[in-house]
mmCIF file of C-alpha atoms in Angstrom:
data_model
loop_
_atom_site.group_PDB
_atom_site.id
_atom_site.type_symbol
_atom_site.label_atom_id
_atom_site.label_comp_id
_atom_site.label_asym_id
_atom_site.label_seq_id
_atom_site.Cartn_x
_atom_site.Cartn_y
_atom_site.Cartn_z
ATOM 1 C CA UNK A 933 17.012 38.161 54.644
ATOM 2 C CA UNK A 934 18.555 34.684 53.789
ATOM 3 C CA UNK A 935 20.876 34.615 50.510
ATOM 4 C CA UNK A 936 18.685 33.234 47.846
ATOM 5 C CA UNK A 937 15.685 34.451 49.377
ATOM 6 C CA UNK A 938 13.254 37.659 47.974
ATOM 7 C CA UNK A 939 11.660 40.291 49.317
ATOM 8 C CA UNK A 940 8.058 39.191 47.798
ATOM 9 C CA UNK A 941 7.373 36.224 48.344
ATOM 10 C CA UNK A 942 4.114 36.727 47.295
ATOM 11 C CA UNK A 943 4.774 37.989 43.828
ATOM 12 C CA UNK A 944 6.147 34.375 43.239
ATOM 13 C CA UNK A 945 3.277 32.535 44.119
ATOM 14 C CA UNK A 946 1.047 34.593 42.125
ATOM 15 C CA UNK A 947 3.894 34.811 39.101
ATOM 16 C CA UNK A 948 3.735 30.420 39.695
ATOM 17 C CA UNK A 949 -0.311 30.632 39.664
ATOM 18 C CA UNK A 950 -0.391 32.374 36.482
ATOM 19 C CA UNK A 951 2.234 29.993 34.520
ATOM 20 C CA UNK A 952 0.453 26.818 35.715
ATOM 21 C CA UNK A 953 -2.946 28.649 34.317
ATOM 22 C CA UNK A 954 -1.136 29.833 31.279
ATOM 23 C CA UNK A 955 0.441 26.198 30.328
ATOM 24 C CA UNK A 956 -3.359 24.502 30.860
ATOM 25 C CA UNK A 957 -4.623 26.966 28.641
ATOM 26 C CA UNK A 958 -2.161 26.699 25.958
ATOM 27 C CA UNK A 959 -2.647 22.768 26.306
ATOM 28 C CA UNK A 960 -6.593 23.264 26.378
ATOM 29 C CA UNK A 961 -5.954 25.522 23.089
ATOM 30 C CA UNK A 962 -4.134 23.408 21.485
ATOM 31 C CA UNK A 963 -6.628 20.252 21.913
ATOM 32 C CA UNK A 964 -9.407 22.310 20.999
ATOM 33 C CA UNK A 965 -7.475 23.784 17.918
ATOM 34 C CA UNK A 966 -6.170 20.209 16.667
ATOM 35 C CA UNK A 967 -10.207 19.494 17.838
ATOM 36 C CA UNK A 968 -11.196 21.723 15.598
ATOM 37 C CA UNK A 969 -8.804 21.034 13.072
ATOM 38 C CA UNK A 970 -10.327 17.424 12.723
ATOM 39 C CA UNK A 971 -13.736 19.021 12.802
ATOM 40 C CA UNK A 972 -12.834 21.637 9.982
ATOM 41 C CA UNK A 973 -11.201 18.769 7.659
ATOM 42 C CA UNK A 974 -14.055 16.839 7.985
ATOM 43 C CA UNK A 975 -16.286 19.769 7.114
ATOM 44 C CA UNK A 976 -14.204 19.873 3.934
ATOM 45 C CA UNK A 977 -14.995 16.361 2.537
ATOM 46 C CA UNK A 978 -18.555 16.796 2.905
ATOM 47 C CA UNK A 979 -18.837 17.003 -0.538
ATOM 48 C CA UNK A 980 -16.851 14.888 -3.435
ATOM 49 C CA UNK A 981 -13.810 16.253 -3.992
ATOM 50 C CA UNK A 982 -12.155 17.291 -7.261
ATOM 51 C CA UNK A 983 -8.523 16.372 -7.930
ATOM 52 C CA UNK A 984 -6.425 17.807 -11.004
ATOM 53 C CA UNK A 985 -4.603 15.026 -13.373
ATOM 54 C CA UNK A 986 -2.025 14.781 -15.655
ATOM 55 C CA UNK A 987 -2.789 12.209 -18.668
ATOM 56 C CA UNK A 988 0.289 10.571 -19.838
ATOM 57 C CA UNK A 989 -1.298 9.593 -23.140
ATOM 58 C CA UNK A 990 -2.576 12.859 -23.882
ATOM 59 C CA UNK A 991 -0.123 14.881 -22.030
ATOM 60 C CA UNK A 992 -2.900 16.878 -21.236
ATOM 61 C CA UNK A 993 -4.032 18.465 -17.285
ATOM 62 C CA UNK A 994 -7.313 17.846 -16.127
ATOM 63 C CA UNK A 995 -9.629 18.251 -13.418
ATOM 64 C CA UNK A 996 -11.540 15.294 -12.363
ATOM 65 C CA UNK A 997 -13.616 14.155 -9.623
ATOM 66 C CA UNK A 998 -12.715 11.601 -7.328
ATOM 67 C CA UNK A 999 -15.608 9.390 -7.933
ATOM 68 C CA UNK A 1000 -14.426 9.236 -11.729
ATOM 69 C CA UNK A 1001 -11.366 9.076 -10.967
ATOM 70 C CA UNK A 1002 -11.629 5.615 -9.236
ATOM 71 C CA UNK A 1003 -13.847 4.005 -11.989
ATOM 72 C CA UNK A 1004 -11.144 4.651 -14.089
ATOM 73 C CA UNK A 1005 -8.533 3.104 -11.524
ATOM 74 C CA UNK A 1006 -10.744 0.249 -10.658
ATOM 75 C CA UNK A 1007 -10.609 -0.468 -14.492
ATOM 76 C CA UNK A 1008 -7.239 -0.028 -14.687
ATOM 77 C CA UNK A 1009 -6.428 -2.411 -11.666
ATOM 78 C CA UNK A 1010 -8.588 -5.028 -12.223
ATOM 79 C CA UNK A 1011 -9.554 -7.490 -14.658
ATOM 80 C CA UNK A 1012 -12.605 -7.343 -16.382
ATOM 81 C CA UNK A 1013 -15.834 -9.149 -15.759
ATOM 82 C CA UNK A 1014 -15.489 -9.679 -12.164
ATOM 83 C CA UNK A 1015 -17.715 -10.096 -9.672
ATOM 84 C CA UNK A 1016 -19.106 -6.717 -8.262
ATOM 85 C CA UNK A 1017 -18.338 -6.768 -4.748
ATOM 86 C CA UNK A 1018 -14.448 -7.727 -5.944
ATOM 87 C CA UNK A 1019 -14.632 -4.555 -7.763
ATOM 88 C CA UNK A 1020 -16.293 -2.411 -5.105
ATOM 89 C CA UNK A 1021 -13.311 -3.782 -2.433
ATOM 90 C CA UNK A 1022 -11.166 -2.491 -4.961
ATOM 91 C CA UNK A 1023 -12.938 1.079 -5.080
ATOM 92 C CA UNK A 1024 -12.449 1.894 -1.330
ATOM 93 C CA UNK A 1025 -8.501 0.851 -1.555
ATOM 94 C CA UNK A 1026 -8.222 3.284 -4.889
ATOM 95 C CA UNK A 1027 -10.565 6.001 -2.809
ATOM 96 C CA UNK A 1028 -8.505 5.262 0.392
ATOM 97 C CA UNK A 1029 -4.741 5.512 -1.579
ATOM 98 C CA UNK A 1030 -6.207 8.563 -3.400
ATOM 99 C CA UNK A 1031 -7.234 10.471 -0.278
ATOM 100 C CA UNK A 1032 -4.058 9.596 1.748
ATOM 101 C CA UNK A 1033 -2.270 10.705 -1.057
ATOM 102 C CA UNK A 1034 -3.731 14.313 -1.277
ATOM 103 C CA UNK A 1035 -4.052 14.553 2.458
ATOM 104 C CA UNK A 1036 -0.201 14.434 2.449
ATOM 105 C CA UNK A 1037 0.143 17.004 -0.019
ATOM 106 C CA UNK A 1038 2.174 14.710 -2.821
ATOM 107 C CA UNK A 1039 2.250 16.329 -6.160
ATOM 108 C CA UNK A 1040 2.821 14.683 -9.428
ATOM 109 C CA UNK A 1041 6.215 15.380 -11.271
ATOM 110 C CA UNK A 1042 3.573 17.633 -13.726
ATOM 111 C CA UNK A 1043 2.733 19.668 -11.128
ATOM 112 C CA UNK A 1044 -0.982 18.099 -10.748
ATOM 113 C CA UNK A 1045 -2.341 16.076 -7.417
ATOM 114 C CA UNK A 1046 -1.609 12.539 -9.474
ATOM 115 C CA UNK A 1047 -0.895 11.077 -12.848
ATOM 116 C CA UNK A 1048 -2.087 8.600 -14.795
ATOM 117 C CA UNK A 1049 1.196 7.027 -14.278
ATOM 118 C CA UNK A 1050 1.340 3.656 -13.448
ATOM 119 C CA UNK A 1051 5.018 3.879 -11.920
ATOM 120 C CA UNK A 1052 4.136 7.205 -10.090
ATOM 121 C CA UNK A 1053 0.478 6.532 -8.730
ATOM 122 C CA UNK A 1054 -2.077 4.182 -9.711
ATOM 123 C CA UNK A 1055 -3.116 2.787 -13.294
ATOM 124 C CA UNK A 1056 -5.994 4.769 -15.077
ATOM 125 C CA UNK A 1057 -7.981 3.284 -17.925
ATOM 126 C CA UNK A 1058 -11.229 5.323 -18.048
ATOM 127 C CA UNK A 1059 -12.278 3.647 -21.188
ATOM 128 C CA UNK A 1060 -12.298 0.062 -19.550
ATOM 129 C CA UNK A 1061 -15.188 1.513 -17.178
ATOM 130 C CA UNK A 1062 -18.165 -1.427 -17.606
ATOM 131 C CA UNK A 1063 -21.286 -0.584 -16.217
ATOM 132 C CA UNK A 1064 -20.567 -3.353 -13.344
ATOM 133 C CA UNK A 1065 -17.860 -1.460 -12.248
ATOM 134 C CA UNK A 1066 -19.903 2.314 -12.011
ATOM 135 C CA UNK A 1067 -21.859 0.359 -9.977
ATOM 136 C CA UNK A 1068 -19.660 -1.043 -7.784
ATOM 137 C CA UNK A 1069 -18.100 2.725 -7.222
ATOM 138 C CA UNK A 1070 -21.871 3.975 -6.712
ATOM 139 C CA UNK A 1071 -22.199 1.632 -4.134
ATOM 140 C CA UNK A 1072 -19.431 1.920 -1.963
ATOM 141 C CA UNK A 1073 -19.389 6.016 -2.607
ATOM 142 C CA UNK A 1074 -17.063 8.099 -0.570
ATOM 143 C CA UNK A 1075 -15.745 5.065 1.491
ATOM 144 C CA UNK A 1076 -12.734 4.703 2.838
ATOM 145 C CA UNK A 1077 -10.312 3.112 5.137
ATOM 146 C CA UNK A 1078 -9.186 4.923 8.252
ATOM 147 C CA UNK A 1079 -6.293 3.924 10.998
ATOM 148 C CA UNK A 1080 -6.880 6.328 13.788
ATOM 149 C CA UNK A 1081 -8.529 8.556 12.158
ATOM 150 C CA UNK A 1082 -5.650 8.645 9.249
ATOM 151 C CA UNK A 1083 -5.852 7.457 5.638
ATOM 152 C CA UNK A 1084 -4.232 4.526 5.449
ATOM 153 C CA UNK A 1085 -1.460 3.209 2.082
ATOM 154 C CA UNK A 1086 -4.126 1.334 0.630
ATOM 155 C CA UNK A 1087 -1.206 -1.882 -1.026
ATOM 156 C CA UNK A 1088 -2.572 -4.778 -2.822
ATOM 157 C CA UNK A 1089 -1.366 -7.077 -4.765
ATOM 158 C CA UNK A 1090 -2.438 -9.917 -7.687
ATOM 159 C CA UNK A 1091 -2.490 -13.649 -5.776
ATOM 160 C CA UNK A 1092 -1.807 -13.735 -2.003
ATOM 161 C CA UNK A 1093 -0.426 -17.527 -3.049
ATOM 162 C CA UNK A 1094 -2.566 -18.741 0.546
ATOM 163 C CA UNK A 1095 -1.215 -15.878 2.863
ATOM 164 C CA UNK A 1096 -0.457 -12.187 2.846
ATOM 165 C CA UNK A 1097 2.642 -10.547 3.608
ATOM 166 C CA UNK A 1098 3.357 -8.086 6.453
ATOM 167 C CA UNK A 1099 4.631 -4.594 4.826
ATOM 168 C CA UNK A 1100 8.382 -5.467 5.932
ATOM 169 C CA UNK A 1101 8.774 -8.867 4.424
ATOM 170 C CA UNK A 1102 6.775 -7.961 1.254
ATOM 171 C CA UNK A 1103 7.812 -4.363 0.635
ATOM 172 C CA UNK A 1104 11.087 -4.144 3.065
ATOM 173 C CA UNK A 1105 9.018 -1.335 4.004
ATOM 174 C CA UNK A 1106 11.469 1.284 6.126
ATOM 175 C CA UNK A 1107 9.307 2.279 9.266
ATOM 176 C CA UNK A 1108 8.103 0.825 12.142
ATOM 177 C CA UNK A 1109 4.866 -2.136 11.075
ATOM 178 C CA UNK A 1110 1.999 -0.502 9.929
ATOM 179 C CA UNK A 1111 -0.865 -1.518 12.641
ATOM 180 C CA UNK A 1112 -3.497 -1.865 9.799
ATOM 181 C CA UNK A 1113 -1.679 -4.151 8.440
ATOM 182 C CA UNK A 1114 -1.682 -8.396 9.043
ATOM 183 C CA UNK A 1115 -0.335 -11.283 7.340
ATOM 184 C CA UNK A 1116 -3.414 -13.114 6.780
ATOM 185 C CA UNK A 1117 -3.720 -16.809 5.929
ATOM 186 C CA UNK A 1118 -6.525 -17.816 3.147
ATOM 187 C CA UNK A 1119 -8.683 -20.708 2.140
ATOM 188 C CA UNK A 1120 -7.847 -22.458 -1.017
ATOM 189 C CA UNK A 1121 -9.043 -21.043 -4.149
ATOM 190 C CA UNK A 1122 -10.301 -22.321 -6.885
ATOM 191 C CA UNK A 1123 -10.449 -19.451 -9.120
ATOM 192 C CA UNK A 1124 -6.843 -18.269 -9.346
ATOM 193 C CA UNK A 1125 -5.376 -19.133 -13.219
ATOM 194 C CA UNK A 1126 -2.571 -22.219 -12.627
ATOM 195 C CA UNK A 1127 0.557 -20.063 -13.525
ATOM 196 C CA UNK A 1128 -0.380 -18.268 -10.546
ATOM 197 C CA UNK A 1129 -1.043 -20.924 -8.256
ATOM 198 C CA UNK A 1130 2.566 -22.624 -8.676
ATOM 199 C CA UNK A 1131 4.904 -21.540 -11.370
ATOM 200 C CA UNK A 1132 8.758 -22.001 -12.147
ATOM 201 C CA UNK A 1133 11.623 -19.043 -12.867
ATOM 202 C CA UNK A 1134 15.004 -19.561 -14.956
ATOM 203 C CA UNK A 1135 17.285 -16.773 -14.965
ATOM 204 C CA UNK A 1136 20.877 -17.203 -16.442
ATOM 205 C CA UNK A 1137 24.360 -16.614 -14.882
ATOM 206 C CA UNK A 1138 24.632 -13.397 -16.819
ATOM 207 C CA UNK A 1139 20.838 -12.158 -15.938
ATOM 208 C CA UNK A 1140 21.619 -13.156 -11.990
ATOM 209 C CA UNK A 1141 25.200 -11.039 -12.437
ATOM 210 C CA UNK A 1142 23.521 -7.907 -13.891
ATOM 211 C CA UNK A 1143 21.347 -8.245 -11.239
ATOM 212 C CA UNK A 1144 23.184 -8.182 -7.786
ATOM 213 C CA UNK A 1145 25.416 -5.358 -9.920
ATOM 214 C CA UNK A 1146 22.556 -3.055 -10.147
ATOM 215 C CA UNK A 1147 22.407 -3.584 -6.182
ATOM 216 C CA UNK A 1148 25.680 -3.234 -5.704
ATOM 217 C CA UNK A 1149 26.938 -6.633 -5.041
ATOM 218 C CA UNK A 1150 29.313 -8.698 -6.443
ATOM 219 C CA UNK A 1151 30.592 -12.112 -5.224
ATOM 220 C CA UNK A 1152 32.440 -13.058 -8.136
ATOM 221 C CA UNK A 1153 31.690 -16.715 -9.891
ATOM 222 C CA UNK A 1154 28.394 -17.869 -8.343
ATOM 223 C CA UNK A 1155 28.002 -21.107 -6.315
ATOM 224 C CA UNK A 1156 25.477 -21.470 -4.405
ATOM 225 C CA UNK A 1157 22.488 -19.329 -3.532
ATOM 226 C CA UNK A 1158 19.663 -19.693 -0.813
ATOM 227 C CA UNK A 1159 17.125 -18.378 1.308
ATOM 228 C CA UNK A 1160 18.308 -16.158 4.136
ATOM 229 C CA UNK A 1161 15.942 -14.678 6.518
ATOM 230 C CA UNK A 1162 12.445 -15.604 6.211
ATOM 231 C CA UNK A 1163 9.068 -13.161 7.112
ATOM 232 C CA UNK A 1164 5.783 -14.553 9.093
ATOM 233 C CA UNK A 1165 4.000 -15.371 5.761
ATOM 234 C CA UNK A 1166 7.225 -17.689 4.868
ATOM 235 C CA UNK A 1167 8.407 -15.309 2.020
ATOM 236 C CA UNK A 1168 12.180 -14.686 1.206
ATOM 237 C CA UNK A 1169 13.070 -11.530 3.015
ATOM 238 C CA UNK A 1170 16.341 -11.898 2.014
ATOM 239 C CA UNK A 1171 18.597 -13.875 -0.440
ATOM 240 C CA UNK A 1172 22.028 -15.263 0.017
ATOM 241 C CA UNK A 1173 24.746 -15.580 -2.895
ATOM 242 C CA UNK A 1174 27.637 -17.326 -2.667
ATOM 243 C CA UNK A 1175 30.558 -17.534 -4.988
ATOM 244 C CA UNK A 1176 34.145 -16.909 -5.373
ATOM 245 C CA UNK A 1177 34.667 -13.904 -4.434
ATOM 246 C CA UNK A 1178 32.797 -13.859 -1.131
ATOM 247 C CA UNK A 1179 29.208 -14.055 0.255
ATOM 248 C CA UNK A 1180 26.667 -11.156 -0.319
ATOM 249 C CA UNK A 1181 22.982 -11.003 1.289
ATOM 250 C CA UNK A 1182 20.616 -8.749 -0.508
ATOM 251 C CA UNK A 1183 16.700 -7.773 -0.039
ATOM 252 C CA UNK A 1184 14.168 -9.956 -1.602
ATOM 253 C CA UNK A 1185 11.777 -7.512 -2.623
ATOM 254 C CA UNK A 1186 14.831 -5.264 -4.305
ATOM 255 C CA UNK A 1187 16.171 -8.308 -6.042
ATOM 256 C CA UNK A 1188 12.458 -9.029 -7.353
ATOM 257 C CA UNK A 1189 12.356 -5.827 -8.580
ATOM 258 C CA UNK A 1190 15.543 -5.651 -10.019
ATOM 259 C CA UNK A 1191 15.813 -9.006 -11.775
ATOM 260 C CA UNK A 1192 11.956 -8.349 -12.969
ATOM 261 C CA UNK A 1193 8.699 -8.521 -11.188
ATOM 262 C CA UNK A 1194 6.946 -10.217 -13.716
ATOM 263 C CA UNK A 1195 9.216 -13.066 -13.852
ATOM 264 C CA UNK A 1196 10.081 -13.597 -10.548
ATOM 265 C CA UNK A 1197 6.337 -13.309 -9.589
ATOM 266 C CA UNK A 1198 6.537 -13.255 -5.670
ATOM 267 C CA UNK A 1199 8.875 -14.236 -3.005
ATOM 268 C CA UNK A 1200 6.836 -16.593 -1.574
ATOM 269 C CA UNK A 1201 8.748 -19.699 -2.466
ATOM 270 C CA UNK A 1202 9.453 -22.879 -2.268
ATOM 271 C CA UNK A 1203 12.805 -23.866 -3.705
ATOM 272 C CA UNK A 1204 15.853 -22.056 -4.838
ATOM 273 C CA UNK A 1205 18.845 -23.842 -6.514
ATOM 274 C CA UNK A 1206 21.541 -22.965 -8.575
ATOM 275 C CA UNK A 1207 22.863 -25.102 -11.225
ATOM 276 C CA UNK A 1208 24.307 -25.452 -14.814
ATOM 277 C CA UNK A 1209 24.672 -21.891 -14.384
ATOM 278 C CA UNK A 1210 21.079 -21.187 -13.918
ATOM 279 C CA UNK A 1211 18.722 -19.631 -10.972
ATOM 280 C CA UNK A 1212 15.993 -21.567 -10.732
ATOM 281 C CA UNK A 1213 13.136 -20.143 -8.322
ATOM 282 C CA UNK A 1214 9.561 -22.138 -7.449
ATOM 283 C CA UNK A 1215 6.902 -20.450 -5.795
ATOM 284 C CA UNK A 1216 3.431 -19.515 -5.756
ATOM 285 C CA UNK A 1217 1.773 -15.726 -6.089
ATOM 286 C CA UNK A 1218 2.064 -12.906 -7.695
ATOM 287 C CA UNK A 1219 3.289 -9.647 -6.289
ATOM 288 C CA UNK A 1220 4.425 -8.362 -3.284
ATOM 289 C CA UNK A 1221 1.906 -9.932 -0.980
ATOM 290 C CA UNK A 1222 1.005 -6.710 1.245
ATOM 291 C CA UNK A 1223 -2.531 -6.035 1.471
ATOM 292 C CA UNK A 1224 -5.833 -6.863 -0.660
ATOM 293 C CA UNK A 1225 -5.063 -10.135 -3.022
ATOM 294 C CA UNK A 1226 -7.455 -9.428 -5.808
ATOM 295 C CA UNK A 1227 -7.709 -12.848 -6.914
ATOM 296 C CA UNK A 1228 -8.997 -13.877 -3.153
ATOM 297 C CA UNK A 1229 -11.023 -11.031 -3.572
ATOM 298 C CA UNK A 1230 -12.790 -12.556 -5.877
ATOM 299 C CA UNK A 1231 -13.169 -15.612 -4.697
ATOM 300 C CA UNK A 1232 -14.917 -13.977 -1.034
ATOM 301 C CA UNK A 1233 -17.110 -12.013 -3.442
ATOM 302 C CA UNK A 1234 -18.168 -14.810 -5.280
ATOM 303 C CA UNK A 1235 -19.247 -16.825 -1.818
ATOM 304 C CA UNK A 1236 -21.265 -13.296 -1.008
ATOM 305 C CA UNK A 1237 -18.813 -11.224 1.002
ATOM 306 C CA UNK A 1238 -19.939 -7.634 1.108
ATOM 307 C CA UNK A 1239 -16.932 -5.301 -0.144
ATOM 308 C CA UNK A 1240 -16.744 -3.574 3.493
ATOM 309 C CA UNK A 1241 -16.351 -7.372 4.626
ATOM 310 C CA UNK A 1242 -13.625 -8.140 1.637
ATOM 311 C CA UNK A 1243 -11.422 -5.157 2.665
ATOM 312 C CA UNK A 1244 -11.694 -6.044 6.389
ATOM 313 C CA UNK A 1245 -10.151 -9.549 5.658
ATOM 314 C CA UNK A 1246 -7.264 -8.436 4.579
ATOM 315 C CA UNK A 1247 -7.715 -4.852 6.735
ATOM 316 C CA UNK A 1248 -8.638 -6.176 9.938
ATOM 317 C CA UNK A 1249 -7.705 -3.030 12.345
ATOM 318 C CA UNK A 1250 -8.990 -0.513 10.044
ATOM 319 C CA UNK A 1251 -12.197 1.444 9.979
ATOM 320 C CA UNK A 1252 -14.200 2.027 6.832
ATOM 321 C CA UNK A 1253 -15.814 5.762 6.704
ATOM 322 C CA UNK A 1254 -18.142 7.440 4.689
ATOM 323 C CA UNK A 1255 -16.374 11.104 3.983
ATOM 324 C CA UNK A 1256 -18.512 12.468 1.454
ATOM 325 C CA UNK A 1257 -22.388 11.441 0.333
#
């Protein structure tokens, strides 16, 4: 017998046999359980499902179902006396965040699936529910967006400004670029309010300083400041400030924040320029660009897009599914 060899040859074949059969039916039993996994969940949402909420006003726990729910969302989200089919678009993204939200087992900070909120989830005003809007939930029931078979983060935003953001530029989102999402150019519309359309921002050395101090930054006596890198939609992904003590560049979309959202209404601009002591920002837009713009929501609805066709304009990879009847 040769060093190495065995005695029983045989034994190893059929020992080799067995493991080759064993690893194709573990593989086999694990796409038929992750098969039937999919099948099961999908069993589940067959009927409406009921989600428990905390209400900040009341600070009282409730249970809710989801249909209610998003009236109340839609009417918190939106302005009223819209069009319906703006309203209904709206309705499958509040269905669509909703679901992905309980799918990934998130918990409020009260313990209950969401809250009303508006910093932790999405805002509720179940008194604001118009009849329009019931019936723009009605008709879009238990719709919502998928990305391979996933929920997807349902973002939008007030005023695209023209042209949507991609997730990175407009959120500095962390992870790799969500596929269902695009940066999407727009016609011109002639429904958005003026201050939205172009507007003009004035903050003051001190406001600027606080600022890039709350980021951690500090460059001393400012200068000069200026657009650094730029996203596909043209927004400010980054700002640079210069001044005496050295040159910091910081995130757009954690300066907007910081420095106020409201104020600085996008990062889509046009010009930046510091003088007199003053940061003076143009642009045009409001939010952070990622996703549905309600305003050119409206204006699709109001030349007859269907919601399903609103949400796929600014949604273009995703599918739209009926889960429950």
């Amino acid at each position: 017998m040769k060093r190495g060899g065995t005695k029983y040859p045989w034994l190893v074949a059929v020992v080799g046999v067995c493991m080759v059969a064993l690893i194709a039916g573990c593989n086999s039993f694990e796409e038929e359980s992750q098969e039937q996994q999919q099948q099961s969940r999908q069993q589940k949402l067959q009927e409406e499902p009921t989600l428990s909420l905390y209400v900040v006003e009341t600070e009282e726990k409730t249970d809710v179902n989801i249909e209610e729910y998003v009236a109340g969302v839609v009417a918190g989200e939106m302005e009223a006396d819209w069009p319906e089919s703006a309203y209904a678009a709206q309705a499958i993204l509040a269905r669509s965040f909703t679901m992905d939200w309980l799918d990934a087992g998130k918990k409020s900070r009260h313990g209950t699936d969401l809250s009303t909120d508006i910093e932790e989830a999405q805002a509720y005003k179940p008194d604001a529910v118009t009849d329009t809007i019931r019936k723009a939930v009605d008709r879009t029931r238990g719709e919502v967006m998928t990305y391979n078979g996933d929920y997807v983060k349902a973002w939008f935003h007030s005023y695209s400004g023209g042209r949507t953001a991609t997730a990175k530029e407009g959120l500095d989102y962390p992870e790799a670029e969500p596929g269902w999402i695009k940066s999407i150019k727009l016609p011109e519309n002639p429904h958005v309010p003026d201050e939205l359309k172009s507007w003009l921002a004035v903050f003051d050395e001190g406001k600027v300083a606080q600022t890039l101090q709350k980021l951690g930054k500090d460059v001393g006596e400012i200068r000069r400041v200026e657009i650094g890198q730029e996203g596909p939609s043209g927004r400010a992904m980054t700002l640079v400030f210069v001044g005496s003590a050295g040159k910091e560049e910081v995130s757009g979309p954690e300066f907007r924040i910081a420095v106020g959202s409201k104020e600085l209404k996008s990062l889509l601009i046009s010009d930046v320029s510091w003088s007199d002591g003053k940061l003076k920002i143009s642009g045009s837009g409001f939010g952070h660009g990622v996703g549905l713009s309600q305003w050119d929501a409206y204006m699709l609805a109001e030349n007859g897009d269907s919601p399903e066709d609103i949400v796929k304009r600014f949604f273009p990879n995703v599918t739209i599914e009926q889960r429950w009847n």
